[in-house]
GROMACS .gro file of C-alpha atoms in nm:
model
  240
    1UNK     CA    1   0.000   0.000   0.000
    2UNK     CA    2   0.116   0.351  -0.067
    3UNK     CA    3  -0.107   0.662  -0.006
    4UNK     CA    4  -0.021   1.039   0.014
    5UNK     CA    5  -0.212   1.275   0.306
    6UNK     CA    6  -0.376   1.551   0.119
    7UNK     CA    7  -0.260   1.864   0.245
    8UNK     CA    8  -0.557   2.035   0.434
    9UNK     CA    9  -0.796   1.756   0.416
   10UNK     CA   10  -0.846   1.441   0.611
   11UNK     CA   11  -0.823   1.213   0.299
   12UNK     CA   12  -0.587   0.994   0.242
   13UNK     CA   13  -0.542   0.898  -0.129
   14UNK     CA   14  -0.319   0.582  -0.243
   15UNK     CA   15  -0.289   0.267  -0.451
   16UNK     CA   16  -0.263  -0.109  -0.350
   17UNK     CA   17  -0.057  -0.317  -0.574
   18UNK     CA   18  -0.086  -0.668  -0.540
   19UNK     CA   19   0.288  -0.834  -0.555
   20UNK     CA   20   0.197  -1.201  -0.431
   21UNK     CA   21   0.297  -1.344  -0.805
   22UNK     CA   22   0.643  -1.172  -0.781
   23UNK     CA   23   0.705  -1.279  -0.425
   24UNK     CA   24   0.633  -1.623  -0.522
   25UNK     CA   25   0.859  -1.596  -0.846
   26UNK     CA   26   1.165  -1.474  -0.618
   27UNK     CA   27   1.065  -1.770  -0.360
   28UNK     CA   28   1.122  -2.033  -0.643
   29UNK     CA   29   1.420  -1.871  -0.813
   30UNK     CA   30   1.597  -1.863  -0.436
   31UNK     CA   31   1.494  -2.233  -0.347
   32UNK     CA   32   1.602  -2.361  -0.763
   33UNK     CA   33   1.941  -2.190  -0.633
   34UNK     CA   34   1.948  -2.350  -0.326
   35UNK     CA   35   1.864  -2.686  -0.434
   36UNK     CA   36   1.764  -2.826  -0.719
   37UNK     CA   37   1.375  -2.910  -0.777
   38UNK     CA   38   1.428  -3.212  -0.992
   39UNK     CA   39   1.722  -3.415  -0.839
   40UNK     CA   40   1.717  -3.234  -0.469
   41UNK     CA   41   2.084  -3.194  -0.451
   42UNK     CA   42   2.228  -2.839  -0.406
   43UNK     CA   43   2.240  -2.601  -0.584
   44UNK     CA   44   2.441  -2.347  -0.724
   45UNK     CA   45   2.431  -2.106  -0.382
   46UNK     CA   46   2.529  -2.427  -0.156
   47UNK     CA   47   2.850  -2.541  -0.357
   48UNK     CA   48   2.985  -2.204  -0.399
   49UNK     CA   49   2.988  -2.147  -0.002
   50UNK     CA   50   3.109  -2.466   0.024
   51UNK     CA   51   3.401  -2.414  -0.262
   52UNK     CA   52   3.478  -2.096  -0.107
   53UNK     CA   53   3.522  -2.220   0.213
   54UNK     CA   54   3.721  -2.525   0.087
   55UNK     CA   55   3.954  -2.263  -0.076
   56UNK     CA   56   3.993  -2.068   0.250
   57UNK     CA   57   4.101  -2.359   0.460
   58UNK     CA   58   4.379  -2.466   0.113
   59UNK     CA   59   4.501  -2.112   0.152
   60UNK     CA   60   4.553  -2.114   0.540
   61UNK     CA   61   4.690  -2.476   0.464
   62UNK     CA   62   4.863  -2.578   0.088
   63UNK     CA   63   4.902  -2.925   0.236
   64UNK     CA   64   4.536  -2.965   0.201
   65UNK     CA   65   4.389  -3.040  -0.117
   66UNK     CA   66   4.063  -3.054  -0.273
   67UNK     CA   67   3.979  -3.078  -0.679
   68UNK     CA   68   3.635  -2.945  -0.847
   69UNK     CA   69   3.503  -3.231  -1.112
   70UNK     CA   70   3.226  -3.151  -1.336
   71UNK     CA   71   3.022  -3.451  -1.535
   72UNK     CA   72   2.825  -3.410  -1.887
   73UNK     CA   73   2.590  -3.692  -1.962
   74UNK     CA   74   2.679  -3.735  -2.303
   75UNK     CA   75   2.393  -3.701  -2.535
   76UNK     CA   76   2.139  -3.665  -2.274
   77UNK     CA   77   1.946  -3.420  -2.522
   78UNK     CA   78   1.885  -3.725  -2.688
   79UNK     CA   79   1.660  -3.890  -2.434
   80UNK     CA   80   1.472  -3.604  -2.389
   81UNK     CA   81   1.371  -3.564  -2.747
   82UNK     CA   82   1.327  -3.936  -2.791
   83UNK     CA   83   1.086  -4.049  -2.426
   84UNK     CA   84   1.036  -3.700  -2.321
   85UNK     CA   85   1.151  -3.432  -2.054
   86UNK     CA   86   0.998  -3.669  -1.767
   87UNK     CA   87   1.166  -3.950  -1.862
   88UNK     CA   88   1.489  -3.756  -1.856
   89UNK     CA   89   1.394  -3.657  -1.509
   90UNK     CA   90   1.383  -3.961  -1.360
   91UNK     CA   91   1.762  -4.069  -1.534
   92UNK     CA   92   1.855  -3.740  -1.319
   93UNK     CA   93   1.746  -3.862  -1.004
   94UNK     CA   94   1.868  -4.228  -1.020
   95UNK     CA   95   2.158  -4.028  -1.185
   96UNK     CA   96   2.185  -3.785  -0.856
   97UNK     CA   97   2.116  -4.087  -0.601
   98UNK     CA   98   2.382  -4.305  -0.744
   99UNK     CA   99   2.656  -4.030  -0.753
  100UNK     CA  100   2.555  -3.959  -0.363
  101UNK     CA  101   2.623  -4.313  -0.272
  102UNK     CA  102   2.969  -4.291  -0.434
  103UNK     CA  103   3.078  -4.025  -0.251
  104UNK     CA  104   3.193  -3.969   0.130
  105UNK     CA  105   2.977  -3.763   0.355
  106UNK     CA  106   3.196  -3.495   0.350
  107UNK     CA  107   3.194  -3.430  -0.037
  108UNK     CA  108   2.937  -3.233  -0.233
  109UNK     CA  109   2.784  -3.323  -0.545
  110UNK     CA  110   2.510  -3.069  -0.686
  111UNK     CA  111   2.321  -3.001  -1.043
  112UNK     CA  112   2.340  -2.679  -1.172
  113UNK     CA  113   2.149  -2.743  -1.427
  114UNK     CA  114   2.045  -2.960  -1.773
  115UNK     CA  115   2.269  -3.259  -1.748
  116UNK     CA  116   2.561  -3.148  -1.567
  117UNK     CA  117   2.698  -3.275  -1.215
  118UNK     CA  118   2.945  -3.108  -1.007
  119UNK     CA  119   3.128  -3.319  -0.769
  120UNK     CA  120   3.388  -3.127  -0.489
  121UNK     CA  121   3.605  -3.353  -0.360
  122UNK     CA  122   3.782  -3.206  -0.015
  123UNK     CA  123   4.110  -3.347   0.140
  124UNK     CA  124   4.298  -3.596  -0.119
  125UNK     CA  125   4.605  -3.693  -0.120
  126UNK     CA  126   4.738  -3.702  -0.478
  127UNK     CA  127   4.611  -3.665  -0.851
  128UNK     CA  128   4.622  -4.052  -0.909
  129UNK     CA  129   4.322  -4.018  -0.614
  130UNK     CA  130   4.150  -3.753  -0.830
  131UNK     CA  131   4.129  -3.985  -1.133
  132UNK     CA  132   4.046  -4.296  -0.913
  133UNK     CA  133   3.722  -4.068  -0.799
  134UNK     CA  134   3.672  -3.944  -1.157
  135UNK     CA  135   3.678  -4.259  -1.313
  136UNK     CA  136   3.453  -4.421  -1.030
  137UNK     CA  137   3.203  -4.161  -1.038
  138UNK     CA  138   3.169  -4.255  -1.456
  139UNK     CA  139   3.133  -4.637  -1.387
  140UNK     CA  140   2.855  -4.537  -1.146
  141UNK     CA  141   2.635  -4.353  -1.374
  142UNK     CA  142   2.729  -4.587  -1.635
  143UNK     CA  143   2.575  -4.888  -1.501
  144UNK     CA  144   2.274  -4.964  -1.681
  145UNK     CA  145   1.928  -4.789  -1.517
  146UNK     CA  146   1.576  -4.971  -1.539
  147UNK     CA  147   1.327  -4.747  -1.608
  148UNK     CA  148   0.976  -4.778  -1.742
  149UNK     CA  149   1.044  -5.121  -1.843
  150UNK     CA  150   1.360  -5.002  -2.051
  151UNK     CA  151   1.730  -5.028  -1.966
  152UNK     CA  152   1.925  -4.706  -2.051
  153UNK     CA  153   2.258  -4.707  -2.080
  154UNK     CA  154   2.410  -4.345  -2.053
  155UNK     CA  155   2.794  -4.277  -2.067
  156UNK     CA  156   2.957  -3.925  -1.909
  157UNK     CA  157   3.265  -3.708  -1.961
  158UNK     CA  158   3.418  -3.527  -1.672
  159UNK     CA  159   3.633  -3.230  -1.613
  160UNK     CA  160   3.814  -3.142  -1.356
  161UNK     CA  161   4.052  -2.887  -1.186
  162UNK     CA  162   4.275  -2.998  -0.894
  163UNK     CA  163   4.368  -2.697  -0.610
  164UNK     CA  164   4.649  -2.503  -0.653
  165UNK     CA  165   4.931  -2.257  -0.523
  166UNK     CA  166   4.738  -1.962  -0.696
  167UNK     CA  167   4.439  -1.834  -0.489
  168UNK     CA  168   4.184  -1.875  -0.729
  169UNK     CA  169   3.819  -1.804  -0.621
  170UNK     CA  170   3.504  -2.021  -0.666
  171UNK     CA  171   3.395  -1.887  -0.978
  172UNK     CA  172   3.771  -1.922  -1.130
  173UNK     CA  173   3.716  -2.295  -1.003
  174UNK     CA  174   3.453  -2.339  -1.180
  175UNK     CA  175   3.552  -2.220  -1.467
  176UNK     CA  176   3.879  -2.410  -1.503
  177UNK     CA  177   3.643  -2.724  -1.440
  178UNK     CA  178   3.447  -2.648  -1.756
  179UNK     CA  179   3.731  -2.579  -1.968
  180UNK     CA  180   3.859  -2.918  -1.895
  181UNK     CA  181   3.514  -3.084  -1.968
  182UNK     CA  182   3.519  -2.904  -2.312
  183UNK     CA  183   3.829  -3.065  -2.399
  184UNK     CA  184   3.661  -3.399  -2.275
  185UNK     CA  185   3.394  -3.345  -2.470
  186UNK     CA  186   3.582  -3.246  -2.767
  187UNK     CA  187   3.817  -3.612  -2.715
  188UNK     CA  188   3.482  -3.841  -2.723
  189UNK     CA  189   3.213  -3.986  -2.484
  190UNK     CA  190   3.356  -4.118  -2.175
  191UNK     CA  191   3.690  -3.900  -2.165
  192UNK     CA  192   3.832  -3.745  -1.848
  193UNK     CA  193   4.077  -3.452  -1.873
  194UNK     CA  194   4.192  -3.199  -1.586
  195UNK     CA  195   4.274  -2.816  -1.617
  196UNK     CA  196   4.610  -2.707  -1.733
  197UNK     CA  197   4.739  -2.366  -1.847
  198UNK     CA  198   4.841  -2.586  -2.184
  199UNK     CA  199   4.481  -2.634  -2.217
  200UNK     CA  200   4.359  -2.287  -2.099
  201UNK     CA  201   4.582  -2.188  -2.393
  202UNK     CA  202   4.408  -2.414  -2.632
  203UNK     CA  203   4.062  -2.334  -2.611
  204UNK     CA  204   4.178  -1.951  -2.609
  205UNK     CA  205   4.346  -2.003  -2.913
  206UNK     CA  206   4.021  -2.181  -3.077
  207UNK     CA  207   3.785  -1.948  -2.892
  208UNK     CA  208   3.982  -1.654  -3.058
  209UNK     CA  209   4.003  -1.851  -3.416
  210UNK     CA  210   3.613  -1.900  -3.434
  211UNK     CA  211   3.529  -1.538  -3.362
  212UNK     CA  212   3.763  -1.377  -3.639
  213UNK     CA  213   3.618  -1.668  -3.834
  214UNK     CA  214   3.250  -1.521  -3.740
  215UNK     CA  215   3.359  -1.153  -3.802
  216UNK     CA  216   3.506  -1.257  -4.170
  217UNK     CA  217   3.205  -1.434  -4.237
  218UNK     CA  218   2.973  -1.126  -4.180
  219UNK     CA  219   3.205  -0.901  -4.326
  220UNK     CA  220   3.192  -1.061  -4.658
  221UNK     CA  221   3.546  -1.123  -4.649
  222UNK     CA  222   3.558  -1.487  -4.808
  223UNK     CA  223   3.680  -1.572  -5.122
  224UNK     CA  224   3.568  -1.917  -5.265
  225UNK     CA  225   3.802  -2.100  -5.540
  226UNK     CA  226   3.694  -2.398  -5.716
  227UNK     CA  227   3.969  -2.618  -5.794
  228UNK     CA  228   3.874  -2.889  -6.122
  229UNK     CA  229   3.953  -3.248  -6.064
  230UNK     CA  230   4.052  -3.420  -6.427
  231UNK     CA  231   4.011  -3.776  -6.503
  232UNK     CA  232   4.365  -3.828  -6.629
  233UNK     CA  233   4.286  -4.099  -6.872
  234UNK     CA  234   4.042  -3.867  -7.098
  235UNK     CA  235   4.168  -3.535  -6.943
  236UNK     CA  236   3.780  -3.465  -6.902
  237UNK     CA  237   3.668  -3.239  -6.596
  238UNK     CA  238   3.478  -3.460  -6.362
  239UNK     CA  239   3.385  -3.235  -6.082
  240UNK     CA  240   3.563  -2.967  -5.882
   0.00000   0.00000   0.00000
């Protein structure tokens, strides 16, 4: 309610606007980013307290390590198009439930959204342990899921980014993570690969080659050439 006191008068004049829809919009946009409505694991608000506070204690103590591993269900578009969106849901959840029971109590695993798990590991010892996990984690999801009288066999690629001497934050974390699981992608279903400056370097270079590619493109500044291929017995053109 809002209302002004007319000067002089005992009237009060205002409006009432009725903001119950928008209340209840910003209610389900805070819970989606607490925890996720389909799968029930956190969400993206949850791991990045817990990343940042996983971070702290590395920085206090480099002895301590954690690494940030992010999983792609490879072609999971695929089942959604083919038995529909709540079929796919239900892969998620037996998806969600299986990469819970895989993990120690004091790991996190949340969805932040479509097909994508992130997994924070805290307190391993070395990288071979980091790949152990990683490759675990695929052979979980991997195992074949009855649903709806159909088995479904999905396979995953996973990225990951180990801690480090540089004090990155959670958003660089996360970011390194997803750079790795691009190059994953990019090697085939069921790859693993972990962040590296090599790699940073890589998808810069490509990331940089696509948009001058795009900017040529628009600016007209292609030239085709047609090059004729001769069949050399009758020296006729066949084709270019």
């Amino acid at each position: 309610f809002r209302g002004v006191l007319q000067p002089g008068t005992r009237m009060l004049r205002g409006s009432i606007t009725n903001i119950t829809e928008r209340k209840l919009t910003q209610e389900r946009l805070l819970r989606e980013l607490l925890q996720d409505s389909i799968t029930g694991l956190p969400g993206r608000v949850i791991l990045l307290d817990r990343l940042e506070r996983v971070c702290a204690r590395h920085q206090r103590n480099p002895s301590y390590r954690f690494t940030l591993l992010i999983m792609d269900l490879d072609r999971f578009h695929l089942v959604n198009e083919s038995m529909g969106l709540h079929f796919g849901d239900k892969l998620l959840q037996q998806s969600a439930r299986r990469l819970q029971a895989s993990l120690r109590s004091t790991d996190t695993v949340a969805r932040l959204g479509s097909d994508q798990f992130v997994v924070l590991v805290e307190d391993i010892p070395e990288r071979q342990s980091v790949e152990y996990i990683a490759t675990r984690l695929q052979r979980c999801v991997e195992r074949p899921i009855e649903l709806e009288g159909r088995e479904v066999i999905l396979t995953s690629s996973v990225g990951g980014v180990l801690s480090t001497a540089e004090n990155r934050t959670p958003e660089e974390y996360l970011r390194a993570a997803d750079v790795a699981l691009e190059s994953a992608r990019e090697s085939g279903s069921g790859a693993i690969r972990f962040f590296s400056t090599s790699l940073q370097q890589k998808v810069l270079e490509a990331f940089d080659l696509e948009h001058c590619l795009r900017q040529a493109l628009e600016a007209g500044q292609f030239r085709t050439f047609l090059q004729p291929r001769l069949d050399l017995r009758s020296r006729n053109v066949t084709g270019f």
